[in-house]
Steps between C-alpha positions, in 0.01 A plus 500: 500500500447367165632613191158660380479701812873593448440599147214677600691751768796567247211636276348681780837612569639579162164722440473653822832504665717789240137736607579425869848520513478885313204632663724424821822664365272826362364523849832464709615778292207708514493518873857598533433785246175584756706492788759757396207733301290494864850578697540824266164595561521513808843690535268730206273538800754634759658772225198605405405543935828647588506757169128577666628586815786766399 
């Protein structure tokens, strides 16, 4: 690798690499925060079937 192509990826990183490395930390949290909101819907659900049944 010469140093032009090595400069060249620490500006592709510097530029695109912060972007990356948030988008993936927003969506690791985002999905954790789905997972519990879709496991209290679904226990929603069942109250809302058993309080139907009485």
């Amino acid at each position: 690798m010469t140093v032009d192509a090595a400069s060249q990826w620490m500006v592709i990183m510097g530029n695109f690499g912060f972007p990356i490395a948030i988008t993936i930390y927003l969506f690791l949290r985002f999905e954790r925060k789905i997972e519990k909101l879709e496991t209290v819907i679904v226990q929603l659900g069942e109250i809302i079937r058993e309080t139907r049944k009485d």
